[in-house]
PDB file of C-alpha atoms and ligand atoms in Angstrom:
ATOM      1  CA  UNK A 495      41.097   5.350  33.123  1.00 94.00           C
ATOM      2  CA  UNK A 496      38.159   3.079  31.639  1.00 97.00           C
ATOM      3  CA  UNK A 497      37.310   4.476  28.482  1.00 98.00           C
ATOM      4  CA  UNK A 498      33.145   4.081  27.271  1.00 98.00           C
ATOM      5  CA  UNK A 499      31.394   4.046  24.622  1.00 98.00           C
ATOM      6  CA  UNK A 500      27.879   5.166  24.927  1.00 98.00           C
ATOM      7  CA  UNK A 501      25.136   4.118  22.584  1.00 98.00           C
ATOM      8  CA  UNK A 502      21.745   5.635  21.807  1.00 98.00           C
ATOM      9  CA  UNK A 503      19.437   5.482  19.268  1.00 95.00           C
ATOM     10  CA  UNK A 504      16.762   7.930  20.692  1.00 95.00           C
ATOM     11  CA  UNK A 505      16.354  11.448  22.423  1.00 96.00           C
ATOM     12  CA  UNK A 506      20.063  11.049  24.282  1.00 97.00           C
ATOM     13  CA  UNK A 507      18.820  12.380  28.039  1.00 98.00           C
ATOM     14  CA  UNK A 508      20.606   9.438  29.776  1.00 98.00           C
ATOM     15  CA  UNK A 509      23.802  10.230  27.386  1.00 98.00           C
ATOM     16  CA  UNK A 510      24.144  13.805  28.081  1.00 97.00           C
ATOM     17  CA  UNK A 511      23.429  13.033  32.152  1.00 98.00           C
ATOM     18  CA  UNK A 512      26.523  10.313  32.042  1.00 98.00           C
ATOM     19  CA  UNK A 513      28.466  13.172  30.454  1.00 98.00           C
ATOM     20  CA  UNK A 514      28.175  15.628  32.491  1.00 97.00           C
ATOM     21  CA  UNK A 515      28.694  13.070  35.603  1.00 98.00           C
ATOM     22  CA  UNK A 516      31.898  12.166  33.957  1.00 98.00           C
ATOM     23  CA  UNK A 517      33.472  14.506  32.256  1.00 95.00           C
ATOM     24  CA  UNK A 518      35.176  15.631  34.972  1.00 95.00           C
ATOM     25  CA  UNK A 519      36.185  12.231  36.295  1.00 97.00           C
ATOM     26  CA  UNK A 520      39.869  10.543  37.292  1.00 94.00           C
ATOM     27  CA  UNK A 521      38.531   7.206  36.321  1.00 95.00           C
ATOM     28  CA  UNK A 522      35.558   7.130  33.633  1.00 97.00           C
ATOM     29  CA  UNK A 523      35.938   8.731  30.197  1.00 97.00           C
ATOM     30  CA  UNK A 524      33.178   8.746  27.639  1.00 98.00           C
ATOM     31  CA  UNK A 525      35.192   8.513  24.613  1.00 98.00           C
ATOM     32  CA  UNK A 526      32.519   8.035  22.214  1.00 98.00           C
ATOM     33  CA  UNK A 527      28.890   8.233  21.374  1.00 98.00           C
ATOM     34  CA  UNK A 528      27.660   5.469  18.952  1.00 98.00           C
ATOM     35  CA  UNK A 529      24.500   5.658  17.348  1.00 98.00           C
ATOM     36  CA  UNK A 530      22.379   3.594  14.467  1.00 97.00           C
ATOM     37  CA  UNK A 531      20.151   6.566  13.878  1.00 96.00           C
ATOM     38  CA  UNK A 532      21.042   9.981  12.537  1.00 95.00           C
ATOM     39  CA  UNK A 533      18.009  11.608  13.299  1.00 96.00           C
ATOM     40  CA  UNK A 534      18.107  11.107  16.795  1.00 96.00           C
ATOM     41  CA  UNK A 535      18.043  13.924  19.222  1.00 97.00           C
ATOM     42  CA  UNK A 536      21.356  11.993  20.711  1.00 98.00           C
ATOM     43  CA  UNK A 537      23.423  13.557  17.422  1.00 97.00           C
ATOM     44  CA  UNK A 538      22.344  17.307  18.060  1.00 97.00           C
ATOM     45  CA  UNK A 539      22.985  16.447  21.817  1.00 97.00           C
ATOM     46  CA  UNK A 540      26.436  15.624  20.997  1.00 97.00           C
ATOM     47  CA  UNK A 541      27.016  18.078  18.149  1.00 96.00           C
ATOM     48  CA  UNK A 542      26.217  21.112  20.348  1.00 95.00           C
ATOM     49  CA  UNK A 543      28.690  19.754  23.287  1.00 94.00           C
ATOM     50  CA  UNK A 544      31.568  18.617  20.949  1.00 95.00           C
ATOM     51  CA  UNK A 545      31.040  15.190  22.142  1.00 96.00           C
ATOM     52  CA  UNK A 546      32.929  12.312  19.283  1.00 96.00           C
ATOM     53  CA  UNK A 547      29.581  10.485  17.758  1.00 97.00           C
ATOM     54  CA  UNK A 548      29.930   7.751  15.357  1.00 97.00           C
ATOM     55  CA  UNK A 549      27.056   6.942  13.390  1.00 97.00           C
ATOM     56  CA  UNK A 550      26.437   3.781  11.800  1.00 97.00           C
ATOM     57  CA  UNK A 551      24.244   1.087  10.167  1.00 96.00           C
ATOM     58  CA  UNK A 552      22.992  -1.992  11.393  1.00 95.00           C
ATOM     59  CA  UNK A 553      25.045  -3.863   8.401  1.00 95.00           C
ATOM     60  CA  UNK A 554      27.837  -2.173  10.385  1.00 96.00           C
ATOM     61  CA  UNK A 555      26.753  -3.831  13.569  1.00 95.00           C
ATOM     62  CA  UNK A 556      26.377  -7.198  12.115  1.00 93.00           C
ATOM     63  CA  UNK A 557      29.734  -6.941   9.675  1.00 94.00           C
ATOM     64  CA  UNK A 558      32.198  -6.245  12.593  1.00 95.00           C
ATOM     65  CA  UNK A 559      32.777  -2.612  11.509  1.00 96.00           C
ATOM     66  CA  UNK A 560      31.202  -1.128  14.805  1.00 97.00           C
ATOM     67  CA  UNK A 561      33.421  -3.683  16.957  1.00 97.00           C
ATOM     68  CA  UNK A 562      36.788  -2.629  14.629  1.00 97.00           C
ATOM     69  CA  UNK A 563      35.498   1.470  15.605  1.00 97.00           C
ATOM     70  CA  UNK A 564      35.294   0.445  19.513  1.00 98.00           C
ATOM     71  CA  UNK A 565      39.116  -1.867  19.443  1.00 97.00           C
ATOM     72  CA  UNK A 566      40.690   1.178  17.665  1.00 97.00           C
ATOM     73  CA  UNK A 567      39.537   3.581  19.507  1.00 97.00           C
ATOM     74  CA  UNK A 568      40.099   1.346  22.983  1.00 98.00           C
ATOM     75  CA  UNK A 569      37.061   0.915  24.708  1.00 98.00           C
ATOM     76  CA  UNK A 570      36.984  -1.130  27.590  1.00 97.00           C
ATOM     77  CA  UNK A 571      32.931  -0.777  28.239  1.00 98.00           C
ATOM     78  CA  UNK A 572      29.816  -0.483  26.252  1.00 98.00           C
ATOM     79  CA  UNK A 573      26.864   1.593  27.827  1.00 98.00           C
ATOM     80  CA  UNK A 574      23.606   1.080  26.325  1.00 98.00           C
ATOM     81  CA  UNK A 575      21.422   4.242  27.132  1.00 98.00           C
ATOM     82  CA  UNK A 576      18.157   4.060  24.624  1.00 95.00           C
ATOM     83  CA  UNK A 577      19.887   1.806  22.247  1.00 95.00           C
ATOM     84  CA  UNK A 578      17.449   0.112  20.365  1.00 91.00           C
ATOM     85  CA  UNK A 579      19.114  -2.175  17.786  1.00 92.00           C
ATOM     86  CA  UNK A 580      20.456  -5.872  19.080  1.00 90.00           C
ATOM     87  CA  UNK A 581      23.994  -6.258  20.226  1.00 93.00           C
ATOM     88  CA  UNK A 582      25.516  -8.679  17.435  1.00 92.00           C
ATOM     89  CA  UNK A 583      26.323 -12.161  19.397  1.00 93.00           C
ATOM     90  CA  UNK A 584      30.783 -11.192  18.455  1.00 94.00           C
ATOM     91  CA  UNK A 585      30.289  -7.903  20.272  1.00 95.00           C
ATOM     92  CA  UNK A 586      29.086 -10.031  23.155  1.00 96.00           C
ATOM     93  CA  UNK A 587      31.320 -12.217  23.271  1.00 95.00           C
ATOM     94  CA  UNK A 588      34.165  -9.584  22.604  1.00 96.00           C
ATOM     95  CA  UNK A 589      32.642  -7.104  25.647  1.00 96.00           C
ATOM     96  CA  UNK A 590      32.014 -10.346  27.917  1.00 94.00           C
ATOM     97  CA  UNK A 591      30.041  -8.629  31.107  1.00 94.00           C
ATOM     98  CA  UNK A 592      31.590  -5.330  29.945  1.00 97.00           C
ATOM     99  CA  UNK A 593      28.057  -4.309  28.420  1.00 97.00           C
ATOM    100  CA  UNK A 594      25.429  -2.480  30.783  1.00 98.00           C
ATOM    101  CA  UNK A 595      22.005  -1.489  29.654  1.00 97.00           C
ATOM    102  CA  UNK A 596      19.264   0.384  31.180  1.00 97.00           C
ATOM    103  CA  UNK A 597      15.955  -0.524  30.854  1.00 97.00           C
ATOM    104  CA  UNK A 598      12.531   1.399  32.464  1.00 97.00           C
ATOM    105  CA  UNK A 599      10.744  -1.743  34.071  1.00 98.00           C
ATOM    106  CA  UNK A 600      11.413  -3.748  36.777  1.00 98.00           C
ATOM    107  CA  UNK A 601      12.779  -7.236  34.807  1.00 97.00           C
ATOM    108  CA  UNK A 602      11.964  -9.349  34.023  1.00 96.00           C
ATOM    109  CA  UNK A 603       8.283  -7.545  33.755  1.00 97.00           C
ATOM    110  CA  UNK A 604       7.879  -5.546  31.275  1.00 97.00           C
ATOM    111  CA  UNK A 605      10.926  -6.729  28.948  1.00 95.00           C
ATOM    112  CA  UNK A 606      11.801  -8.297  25.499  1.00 89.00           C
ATOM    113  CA  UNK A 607      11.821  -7.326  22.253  1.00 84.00           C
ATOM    114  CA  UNK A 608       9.379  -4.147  21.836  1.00 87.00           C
ATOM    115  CA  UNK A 609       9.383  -2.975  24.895  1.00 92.00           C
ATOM    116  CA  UNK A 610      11.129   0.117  24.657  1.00 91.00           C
ATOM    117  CA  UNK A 611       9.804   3.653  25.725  1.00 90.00           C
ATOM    118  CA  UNK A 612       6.261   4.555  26.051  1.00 92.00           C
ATOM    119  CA  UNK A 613       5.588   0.901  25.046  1.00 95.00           C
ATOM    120  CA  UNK A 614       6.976  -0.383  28.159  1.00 97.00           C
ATOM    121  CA  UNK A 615       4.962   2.362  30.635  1.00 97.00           C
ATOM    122  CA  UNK A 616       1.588   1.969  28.797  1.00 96.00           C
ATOM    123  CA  UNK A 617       2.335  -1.819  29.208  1.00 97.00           C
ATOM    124  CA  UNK A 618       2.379  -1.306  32.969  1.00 98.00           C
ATOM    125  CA  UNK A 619       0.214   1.330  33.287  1.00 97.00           C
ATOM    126  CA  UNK A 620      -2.903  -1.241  31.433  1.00 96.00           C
ATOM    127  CA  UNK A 621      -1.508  -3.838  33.597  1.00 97.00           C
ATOM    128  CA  UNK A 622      -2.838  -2.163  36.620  1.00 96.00           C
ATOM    129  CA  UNK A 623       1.014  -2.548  38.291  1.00 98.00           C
ATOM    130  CA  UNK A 624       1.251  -0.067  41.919  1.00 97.00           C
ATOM    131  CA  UNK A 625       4.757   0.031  40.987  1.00 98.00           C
ATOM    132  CA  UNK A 626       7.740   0.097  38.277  1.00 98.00           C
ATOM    133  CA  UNK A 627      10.890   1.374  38.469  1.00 98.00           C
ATOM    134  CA  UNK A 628      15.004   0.726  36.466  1.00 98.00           C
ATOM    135  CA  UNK A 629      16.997  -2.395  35.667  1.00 98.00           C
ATOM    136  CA  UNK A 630      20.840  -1.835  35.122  1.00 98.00           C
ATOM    137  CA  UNK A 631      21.979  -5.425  33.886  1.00 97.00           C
ATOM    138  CA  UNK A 632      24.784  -6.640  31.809  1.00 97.00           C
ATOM    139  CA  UNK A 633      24.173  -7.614  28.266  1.00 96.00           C
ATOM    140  CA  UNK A 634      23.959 -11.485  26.921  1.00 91.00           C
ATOM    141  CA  UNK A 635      22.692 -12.699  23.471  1.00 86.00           C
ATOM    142  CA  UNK A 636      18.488 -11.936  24.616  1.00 83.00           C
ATOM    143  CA  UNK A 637      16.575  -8.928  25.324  1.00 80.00           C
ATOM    144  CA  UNK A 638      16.527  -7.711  28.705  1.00 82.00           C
ATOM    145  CA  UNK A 639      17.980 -11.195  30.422  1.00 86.00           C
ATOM    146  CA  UNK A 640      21.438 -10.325  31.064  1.00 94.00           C
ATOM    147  CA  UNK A 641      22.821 -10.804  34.913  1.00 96.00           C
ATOM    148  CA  UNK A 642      20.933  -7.549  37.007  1.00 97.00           C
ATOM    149  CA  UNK A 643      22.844  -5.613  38.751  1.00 97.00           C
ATOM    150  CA  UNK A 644      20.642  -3.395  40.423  1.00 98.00           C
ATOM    151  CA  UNK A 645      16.969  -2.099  40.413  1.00 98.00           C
ATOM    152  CA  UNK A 646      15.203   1.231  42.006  1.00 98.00           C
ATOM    153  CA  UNK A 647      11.262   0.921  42.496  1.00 98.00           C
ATOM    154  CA  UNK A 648       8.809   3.780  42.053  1.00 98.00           C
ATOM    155  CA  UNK A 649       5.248   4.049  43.006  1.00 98.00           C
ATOM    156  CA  UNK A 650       1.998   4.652  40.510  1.00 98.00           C
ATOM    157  CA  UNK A 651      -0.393   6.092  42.010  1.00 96.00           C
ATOM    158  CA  UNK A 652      -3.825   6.249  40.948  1.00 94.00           C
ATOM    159  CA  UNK A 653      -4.671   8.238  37.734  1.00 94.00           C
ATOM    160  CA  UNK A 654      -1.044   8.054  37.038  1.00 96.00           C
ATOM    161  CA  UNK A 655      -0.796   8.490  33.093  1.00 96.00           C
ATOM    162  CA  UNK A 656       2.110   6.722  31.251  1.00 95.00           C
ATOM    163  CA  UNK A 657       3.749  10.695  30.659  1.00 96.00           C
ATOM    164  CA  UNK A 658       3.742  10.635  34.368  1.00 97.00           C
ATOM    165  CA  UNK A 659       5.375   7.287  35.028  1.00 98.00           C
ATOM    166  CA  UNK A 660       7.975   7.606  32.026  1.00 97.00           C
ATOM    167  CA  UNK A 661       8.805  11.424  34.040  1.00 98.00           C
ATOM    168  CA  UNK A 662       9.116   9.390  37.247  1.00 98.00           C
ATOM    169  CA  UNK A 663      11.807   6.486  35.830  1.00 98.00           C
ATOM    170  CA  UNK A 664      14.186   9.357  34.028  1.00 98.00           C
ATOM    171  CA  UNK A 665      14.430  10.486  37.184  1.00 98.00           C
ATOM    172  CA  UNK A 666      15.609   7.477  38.512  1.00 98.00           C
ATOM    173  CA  UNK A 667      17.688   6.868  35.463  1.00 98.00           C
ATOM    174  CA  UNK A 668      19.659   9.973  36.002  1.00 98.00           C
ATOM    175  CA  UNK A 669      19.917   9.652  39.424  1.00 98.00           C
ATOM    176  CA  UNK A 670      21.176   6.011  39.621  1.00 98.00           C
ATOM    177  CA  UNK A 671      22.988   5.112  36.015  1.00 98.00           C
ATOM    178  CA  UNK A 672      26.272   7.195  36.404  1.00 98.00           C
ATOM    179  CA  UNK A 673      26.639   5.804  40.085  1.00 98.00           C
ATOM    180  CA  UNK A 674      25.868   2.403  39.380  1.00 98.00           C
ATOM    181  CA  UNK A 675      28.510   2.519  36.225  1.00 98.00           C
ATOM    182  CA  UNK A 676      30.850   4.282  38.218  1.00 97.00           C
ATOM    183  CA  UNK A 677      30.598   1.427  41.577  1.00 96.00           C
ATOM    184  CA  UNK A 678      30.905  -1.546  39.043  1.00 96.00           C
ATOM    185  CA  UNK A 679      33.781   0.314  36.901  1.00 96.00           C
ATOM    186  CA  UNK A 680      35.949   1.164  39.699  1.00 92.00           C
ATOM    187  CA  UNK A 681      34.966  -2.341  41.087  1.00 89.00           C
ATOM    188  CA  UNK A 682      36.075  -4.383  38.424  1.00 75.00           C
ATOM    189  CA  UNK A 683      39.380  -2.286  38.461  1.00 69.00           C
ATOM    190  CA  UNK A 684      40.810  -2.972  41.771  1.00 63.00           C
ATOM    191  CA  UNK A 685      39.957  -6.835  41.503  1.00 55.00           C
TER     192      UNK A 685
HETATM  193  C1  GRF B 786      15.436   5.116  28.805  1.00 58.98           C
HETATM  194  O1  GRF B 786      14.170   5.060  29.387  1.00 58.98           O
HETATM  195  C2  GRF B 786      16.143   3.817  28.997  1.00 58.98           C
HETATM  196  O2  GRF B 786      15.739   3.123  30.137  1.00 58.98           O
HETATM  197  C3  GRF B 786      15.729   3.031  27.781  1.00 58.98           C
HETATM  198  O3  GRF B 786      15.650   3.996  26.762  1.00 58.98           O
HETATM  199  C4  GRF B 786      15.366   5.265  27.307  1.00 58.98           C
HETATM  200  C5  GRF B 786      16.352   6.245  26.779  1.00 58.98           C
HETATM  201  O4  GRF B 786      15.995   7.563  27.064  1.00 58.98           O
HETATM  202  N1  GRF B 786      16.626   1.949  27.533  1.00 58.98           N
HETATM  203  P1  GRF B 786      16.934   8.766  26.612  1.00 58.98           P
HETATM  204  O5  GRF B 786      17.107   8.675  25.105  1.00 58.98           O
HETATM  205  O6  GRF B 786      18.233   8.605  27.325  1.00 58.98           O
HETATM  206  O7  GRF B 786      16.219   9.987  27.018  1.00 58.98           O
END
């Protein structure tokens, strides 16, 4: 059984989709919910579904506490769904190609430090793009440049406002993260 970790710093959609996909599973077990900010809509997510959260502080990231937390409580992957903070260089290097974020462009457009959320669909939106879409890619030291593992286009079409394109890329995010997780998990586990 590979046992996650799941951290979010914002509303927690993505989090609550990958635990309903798993929670059931023979194979994937969100053991924990990790999160920098306790105001986040993540922590009532998890509060009113029982779901383990740890909340901590980015001294905590940087100090080794958060990578102590994940080694006691045996995680074998990180998922970053909405996590905003940078993953400390030792957590890297601890989690090597263990760590998959999701990101709402297609990278490397649309990536880097900032571009989170709306930012990143009003980005593309001004930019006149015809399309966007996800990025699932491992995590390295930078923003958005880790290894991709997989992207899913969308189309704008004209008059498109950001609300419209950041509706159209949850979609995709819900419908693609817990499979793509799931196919490199299980992957990694019978090489
Ligand atoms: C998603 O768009 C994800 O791509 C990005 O942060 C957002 C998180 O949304 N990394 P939510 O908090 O899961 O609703």
């Amino acid at each position: 059984m590979a046992r996650l970790a799941v951290f979010a710093s914002g509303n927690g959609s993505n989090m609550e989709n990958l635990y309903s996909y798993f929670k059931d599973s023979i194979s994937v077990q969100i053991i924990l919910v990790c999160t920098n900010n306790h105001n986040a809509g993540v922590v009532e997510k998890c509060k009113n579904k029982n779901i383990p959260i740890y909340v901590f502080s980015k001294n905590d990231l940087e100090n080794g506490s958060v990578e102590n937390a994940l080694i006691k409580h045996k995680i074998d992957w990180i998922i970053l769904a909405g996590f905003l903070l940078k993953i400390s260089d030792s957590l890297v290097a601890t989690f090597n190609n263990k760590i998959i974020n999701i990101h709402p462009s297609l990278l490397p457009k649309f990536g880097g430090k900032g571009m989170y959320g709306k930012h990143v669909h009003k980005a593309v939106i001004s930019a006149g793009e015809s399309e966007s879409g996800i990025t699932i890619h491992y995590v390295n030291n930078l923003y958005d440049s880790g290894k991709i593992i997989f992207q899913k286009k969308c189309l704008i079409e004209k008059g498109d406002t950001y609300d419209v394109l950041a509706e159209k890329i949850q979609k995709l995010e819900h419908v693609y993260f817990p499979k793509i997780i799931e196919q490199i998990i299980n992957k990694k586990n019978t090489t």
